[in-house]
Tab-separated table of C-alpha atoms and ligand atoms in Angstrom:
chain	number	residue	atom	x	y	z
A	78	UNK	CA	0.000	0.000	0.000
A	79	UNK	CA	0.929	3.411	-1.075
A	80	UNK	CA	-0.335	6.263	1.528
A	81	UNK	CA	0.109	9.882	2.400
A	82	UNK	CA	-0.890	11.141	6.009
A	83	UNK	CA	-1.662	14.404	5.491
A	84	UNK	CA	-2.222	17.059	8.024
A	85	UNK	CA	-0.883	20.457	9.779
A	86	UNK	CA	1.891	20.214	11.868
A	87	UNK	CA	1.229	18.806	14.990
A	88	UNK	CA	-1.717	16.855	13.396
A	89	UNK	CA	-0.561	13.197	14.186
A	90	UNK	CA	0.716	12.431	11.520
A	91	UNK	CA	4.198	10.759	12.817
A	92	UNK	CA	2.406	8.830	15.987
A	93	UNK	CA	-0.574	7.411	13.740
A	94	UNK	CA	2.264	6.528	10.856
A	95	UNK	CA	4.338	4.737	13.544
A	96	UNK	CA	1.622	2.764	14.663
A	97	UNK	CA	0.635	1.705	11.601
A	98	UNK	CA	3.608	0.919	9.853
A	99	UNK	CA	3.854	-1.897	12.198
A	100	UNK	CA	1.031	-3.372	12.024
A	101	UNK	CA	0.753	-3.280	8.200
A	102	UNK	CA	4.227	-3.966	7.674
A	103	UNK	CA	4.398	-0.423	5.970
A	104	UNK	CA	7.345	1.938	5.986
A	105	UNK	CA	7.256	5.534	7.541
A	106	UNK	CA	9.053	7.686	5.209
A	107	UNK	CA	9.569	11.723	6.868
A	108	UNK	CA	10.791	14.365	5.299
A	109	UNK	CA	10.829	16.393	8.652
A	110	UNK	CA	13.198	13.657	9.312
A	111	UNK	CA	14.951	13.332	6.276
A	112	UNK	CA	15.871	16.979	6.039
A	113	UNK	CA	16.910	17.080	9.507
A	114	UNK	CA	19.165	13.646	9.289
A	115	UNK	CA	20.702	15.982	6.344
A	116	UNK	CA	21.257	18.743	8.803
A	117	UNK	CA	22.957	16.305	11.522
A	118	UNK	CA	25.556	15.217	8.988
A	119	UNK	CA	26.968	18.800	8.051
A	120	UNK	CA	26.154	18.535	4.143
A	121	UNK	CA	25.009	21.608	2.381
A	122	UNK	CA	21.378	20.612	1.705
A	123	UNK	CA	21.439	20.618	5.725
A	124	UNK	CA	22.528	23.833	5.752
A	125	UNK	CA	20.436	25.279	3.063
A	126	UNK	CA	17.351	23.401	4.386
A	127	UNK	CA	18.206	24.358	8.018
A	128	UNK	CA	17.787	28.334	7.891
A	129	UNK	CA	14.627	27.652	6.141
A	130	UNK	CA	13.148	25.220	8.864
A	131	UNK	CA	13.946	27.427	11.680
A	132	UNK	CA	11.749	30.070	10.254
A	133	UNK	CA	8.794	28.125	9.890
A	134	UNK	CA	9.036	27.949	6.440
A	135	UNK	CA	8.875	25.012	3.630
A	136	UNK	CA	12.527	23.836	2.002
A	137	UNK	CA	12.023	23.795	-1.043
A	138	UNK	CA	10.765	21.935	-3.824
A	139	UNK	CA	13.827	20.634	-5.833
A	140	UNK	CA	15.464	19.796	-2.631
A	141	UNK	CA	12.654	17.710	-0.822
A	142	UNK	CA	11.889	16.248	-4.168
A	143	UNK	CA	15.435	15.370	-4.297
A	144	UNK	CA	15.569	13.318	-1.104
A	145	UNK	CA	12.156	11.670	-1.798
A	146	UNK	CA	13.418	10.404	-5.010
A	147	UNK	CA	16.513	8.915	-3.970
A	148	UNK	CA	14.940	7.385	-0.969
A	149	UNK	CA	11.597	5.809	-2.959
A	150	UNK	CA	14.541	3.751	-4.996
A	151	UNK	CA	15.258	1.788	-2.278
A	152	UNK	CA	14.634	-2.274	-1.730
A	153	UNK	CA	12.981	-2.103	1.785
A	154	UNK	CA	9.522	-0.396	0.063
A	155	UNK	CA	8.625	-3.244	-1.763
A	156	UNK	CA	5.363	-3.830	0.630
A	157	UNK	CA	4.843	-0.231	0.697
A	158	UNK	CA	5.013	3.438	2.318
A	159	UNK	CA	3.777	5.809	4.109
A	160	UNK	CA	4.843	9.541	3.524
A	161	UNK	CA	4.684	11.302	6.500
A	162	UNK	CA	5.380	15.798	5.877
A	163	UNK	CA	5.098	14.991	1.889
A	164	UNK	CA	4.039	16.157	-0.338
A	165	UNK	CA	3.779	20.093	1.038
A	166	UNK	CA	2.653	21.835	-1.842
A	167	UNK	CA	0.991	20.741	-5.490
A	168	UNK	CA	4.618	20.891	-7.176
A	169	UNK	CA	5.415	18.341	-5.133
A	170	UNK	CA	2.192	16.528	-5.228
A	171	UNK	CA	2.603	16.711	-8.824
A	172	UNK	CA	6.392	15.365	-8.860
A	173	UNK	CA	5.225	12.238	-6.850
A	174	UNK	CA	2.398	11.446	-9.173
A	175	UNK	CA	5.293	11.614	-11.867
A	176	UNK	CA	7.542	9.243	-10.320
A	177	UNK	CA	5.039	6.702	-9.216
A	178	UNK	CA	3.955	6.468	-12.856
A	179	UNK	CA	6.795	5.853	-14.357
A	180	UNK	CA	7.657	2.705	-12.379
A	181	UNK	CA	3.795	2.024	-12.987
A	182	UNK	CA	2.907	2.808	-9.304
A	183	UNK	CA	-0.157	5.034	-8.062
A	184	UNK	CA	-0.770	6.363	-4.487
A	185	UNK	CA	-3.706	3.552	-2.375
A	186	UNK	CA	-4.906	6.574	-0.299
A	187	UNK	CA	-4.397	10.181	1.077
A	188	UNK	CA	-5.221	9.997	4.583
A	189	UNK	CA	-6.260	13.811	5.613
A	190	UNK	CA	-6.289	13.968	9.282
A	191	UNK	CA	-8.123	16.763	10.330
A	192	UNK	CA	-7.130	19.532	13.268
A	193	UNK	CA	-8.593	22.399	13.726
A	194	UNK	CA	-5.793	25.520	14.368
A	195	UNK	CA	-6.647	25.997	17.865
A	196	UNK	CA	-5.486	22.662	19.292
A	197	UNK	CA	-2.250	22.645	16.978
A	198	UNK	CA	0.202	25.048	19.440
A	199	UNK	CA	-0.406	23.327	22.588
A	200	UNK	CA	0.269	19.777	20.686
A	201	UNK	CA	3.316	20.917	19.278
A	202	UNK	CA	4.741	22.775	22.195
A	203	UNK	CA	4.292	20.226	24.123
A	204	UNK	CA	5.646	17.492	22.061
A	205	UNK	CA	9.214	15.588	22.744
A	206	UNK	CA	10.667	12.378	21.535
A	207	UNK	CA	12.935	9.728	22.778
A	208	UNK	CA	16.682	10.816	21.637
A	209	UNK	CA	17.581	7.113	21.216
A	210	UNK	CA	14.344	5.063	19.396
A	211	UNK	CA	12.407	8.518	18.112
A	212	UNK	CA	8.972	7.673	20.229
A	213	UNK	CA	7.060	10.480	20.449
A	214	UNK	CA	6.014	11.871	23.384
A	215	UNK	CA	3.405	14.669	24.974
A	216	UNK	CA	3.776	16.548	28.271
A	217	UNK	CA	0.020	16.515	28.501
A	218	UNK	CA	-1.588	13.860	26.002
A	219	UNK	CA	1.106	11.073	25.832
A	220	UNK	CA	3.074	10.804	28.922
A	221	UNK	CA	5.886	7.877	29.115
A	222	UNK	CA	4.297	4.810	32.142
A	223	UNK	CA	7.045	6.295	34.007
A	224	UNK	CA	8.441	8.989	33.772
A	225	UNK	CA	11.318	10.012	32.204
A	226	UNK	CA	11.639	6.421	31.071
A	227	UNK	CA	10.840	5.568	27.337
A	228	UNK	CA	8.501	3.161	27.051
A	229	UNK	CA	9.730	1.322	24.089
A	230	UNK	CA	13.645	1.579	25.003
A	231	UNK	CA	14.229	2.112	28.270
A	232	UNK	CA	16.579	5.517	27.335
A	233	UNK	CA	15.656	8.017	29.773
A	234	UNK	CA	17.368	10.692	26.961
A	235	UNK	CA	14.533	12.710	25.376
A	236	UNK	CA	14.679	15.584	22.904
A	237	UNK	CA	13.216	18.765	21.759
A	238	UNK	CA	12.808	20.471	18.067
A	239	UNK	CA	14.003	23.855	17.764
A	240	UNK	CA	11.226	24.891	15.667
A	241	UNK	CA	8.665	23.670	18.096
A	242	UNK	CA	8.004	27.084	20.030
A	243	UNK	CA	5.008	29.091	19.486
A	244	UNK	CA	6.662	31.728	16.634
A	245	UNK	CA	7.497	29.133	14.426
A	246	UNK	CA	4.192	27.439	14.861
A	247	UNK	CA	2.222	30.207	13.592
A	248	UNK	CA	4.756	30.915	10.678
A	249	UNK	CA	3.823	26.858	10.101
A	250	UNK	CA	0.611	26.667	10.015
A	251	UNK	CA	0.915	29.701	7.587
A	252	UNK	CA	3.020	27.590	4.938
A	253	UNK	CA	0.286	24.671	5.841
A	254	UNK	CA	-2.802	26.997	4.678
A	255	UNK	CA	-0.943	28.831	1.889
A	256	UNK	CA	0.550	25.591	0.329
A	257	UNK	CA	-0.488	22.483	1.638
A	258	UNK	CA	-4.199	22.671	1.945
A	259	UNK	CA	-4.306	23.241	-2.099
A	260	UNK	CA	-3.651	19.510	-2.220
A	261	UNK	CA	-6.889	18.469	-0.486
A	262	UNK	CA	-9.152	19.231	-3.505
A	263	UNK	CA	-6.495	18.437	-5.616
A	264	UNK	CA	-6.309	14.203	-4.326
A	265	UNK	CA	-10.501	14.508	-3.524
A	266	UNK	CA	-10.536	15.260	-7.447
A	267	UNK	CA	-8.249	11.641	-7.718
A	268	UNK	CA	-10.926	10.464	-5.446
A	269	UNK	CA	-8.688	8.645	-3.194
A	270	UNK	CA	-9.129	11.604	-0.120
A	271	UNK	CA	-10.226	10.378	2.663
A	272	UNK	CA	-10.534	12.476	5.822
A	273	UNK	CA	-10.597	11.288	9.435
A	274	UNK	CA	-11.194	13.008	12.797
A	275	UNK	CA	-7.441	14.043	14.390
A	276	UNK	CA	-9.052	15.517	17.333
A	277	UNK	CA	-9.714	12.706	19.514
A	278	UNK	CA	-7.848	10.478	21.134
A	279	UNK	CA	-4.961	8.561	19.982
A	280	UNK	CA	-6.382	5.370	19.615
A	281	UNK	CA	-9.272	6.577	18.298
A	282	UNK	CA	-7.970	8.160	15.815
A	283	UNK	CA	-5.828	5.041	14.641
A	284	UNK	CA	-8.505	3.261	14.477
A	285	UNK	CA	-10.230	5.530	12.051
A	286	UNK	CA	-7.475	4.687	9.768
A	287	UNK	CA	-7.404	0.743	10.142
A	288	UNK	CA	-11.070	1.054	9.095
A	289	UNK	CA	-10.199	3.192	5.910
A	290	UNK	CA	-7.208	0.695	5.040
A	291	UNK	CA	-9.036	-2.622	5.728
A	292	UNK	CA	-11.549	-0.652	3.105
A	293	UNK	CA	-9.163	-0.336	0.635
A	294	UNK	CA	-7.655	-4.165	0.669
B	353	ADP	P1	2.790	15.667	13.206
B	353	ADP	O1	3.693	14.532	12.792
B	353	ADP	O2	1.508	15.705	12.412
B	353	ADP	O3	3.486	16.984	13.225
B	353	ADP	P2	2.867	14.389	15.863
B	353	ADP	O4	2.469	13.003	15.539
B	353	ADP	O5	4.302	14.651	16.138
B	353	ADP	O6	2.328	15.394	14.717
B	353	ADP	O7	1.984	14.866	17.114
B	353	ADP	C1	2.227	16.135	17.743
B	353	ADP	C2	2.135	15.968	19.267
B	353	ADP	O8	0.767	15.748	19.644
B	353	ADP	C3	2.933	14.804	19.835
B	353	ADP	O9	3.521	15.203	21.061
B	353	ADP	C4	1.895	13.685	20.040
B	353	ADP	O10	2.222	12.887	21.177
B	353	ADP	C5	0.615	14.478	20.295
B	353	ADP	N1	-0.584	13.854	19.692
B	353	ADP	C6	-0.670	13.189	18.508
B	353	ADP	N2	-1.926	12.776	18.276
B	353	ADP	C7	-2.677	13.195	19.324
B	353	ADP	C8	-4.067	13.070	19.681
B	353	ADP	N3	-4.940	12.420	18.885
B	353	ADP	N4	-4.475	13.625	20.845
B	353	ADP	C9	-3.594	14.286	21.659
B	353	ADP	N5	-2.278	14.431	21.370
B	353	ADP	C10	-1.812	13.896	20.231
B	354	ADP	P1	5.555	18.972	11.325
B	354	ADP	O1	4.735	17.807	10.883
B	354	ADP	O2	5.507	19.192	12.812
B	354	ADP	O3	5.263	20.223	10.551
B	354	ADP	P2	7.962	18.017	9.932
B	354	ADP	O4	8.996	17.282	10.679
B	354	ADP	O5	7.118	17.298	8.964
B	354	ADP	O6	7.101	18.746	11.052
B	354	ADP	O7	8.632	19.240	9.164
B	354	ADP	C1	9.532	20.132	9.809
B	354	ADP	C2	9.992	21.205	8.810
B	354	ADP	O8	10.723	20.575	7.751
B	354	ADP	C3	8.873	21.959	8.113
B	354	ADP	O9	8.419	23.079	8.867
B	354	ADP	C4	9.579	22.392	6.804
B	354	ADP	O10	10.440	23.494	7.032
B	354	ADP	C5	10.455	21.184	6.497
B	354	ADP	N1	9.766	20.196	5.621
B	354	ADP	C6	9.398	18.922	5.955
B	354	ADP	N2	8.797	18.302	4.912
B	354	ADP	C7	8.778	19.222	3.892
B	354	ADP	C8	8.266	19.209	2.563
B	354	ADP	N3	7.638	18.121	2.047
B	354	ADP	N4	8.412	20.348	1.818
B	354	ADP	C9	9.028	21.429	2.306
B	354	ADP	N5	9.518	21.515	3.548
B	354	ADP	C10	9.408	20.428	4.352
B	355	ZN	ZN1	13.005	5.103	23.211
């Protein structure tokens, strides 16, 4: 299966993608990640990308195409993906469409999941992840069984984005309405959209999705 989670930041999208990867045997691909993996190694995308992403703005197209490419090459993908952050604007939306077809691919579903603006800041402020095995984490909504203790690993290191304070979030959800949102009547056109409620509770809302992907195969 070939998805897209799509979704503001602070949405969901990287908690409901690792919970389902693993129970569908599906790959989590982030470009949130990807770019800032490029950033931790020093190379000049990193830099590029990095004075961009600080100001709440989107990298741009030829790069994040770039790294999508590459990555959608690889072996591992064979039972399919799910992109997490991408595609961010209909340039990229259209690139993807573009590289599926020629390797004869098409995307299953775009999975929208939907947040309203007011609940976005206090997710993403509050949100931290485990520095060694990348669980996500909320001070409020999705607390480790004890604390300061990952759950999965056992690390009791945990980590902060820069760009999660309250500036950048606005400047975010910005780039999100400007040139992200375009894409929703641009995939219900496709008529693979389908839109689920974000604002309840975790479990909830992965359920939402099992019930669209048990729909689609
Ligand atoms: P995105 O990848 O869309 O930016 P995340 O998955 O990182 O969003 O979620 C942002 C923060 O909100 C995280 O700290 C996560 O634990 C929390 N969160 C995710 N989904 C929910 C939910 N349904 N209810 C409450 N908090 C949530
Ligand atoms: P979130 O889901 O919380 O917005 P991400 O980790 O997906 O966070 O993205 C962090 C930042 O990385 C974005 O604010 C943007 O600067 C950059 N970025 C990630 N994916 C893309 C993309 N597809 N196109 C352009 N910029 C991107
Ligand atoms: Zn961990």
């Amino acid at each position: 299966m070939k998805l897209i989670f799509l979704g503001p930041p602070g949405a969901g999208k990287g908690t409901q993608a690792k919970r389902i990867e693993q129970v569908h045997n599906l790959v989590q691909l982030s470009t949130g990640d990807m770019l800032r993996a490029a950033i931790a190694s020093g190379s000049e995308v990193g830099k590029q990308a990095k004075k961009v992403m600080d100001g709440g703005n989107l990298v741009s197209d030829e790069i994040v195409v770039g790294i999508v490419s590459e990555r959608l090459k690889d072996k591992d993908l064979a039972n399919g993906f799910i992109l997490d952050g991408f595609p961010r604007t209909v340039g990229q939306a259209k690139a993807l469409d573009k590289i599926l077809a020629d390797s004869g691919d098409a995307l299953d579903a775009v999975i929208q999941i939907n947040v309203d603006d007011e609940f976005l800041v206090e997710r993403i402020t509050g949100r931290y992840t485990c520095a060694n095995c990348g669980k996500g984490y909320h001070d409020t909504f999705e607390r480790p069984k004890e604390e300061g203790v990952c759950d999965r690993c056992g690390s009791t290191a945990f980590t902060r984005r820069a760009d999660d304070n309250p500036e950048t979030v606005r400047e975010r959800l910005n780039a999100y309405h400007a040139e992200t949102a375009p894409l929703l009547p641009y995939y219900a056109e496709k008529g693979i959209l389908k839109t689920i409620d974000g604002m309840v509770e975790i479990e909830q809302v992965t359920g939402q999705i099992d019930e669209v992907l048990n729909g689609i195969k």
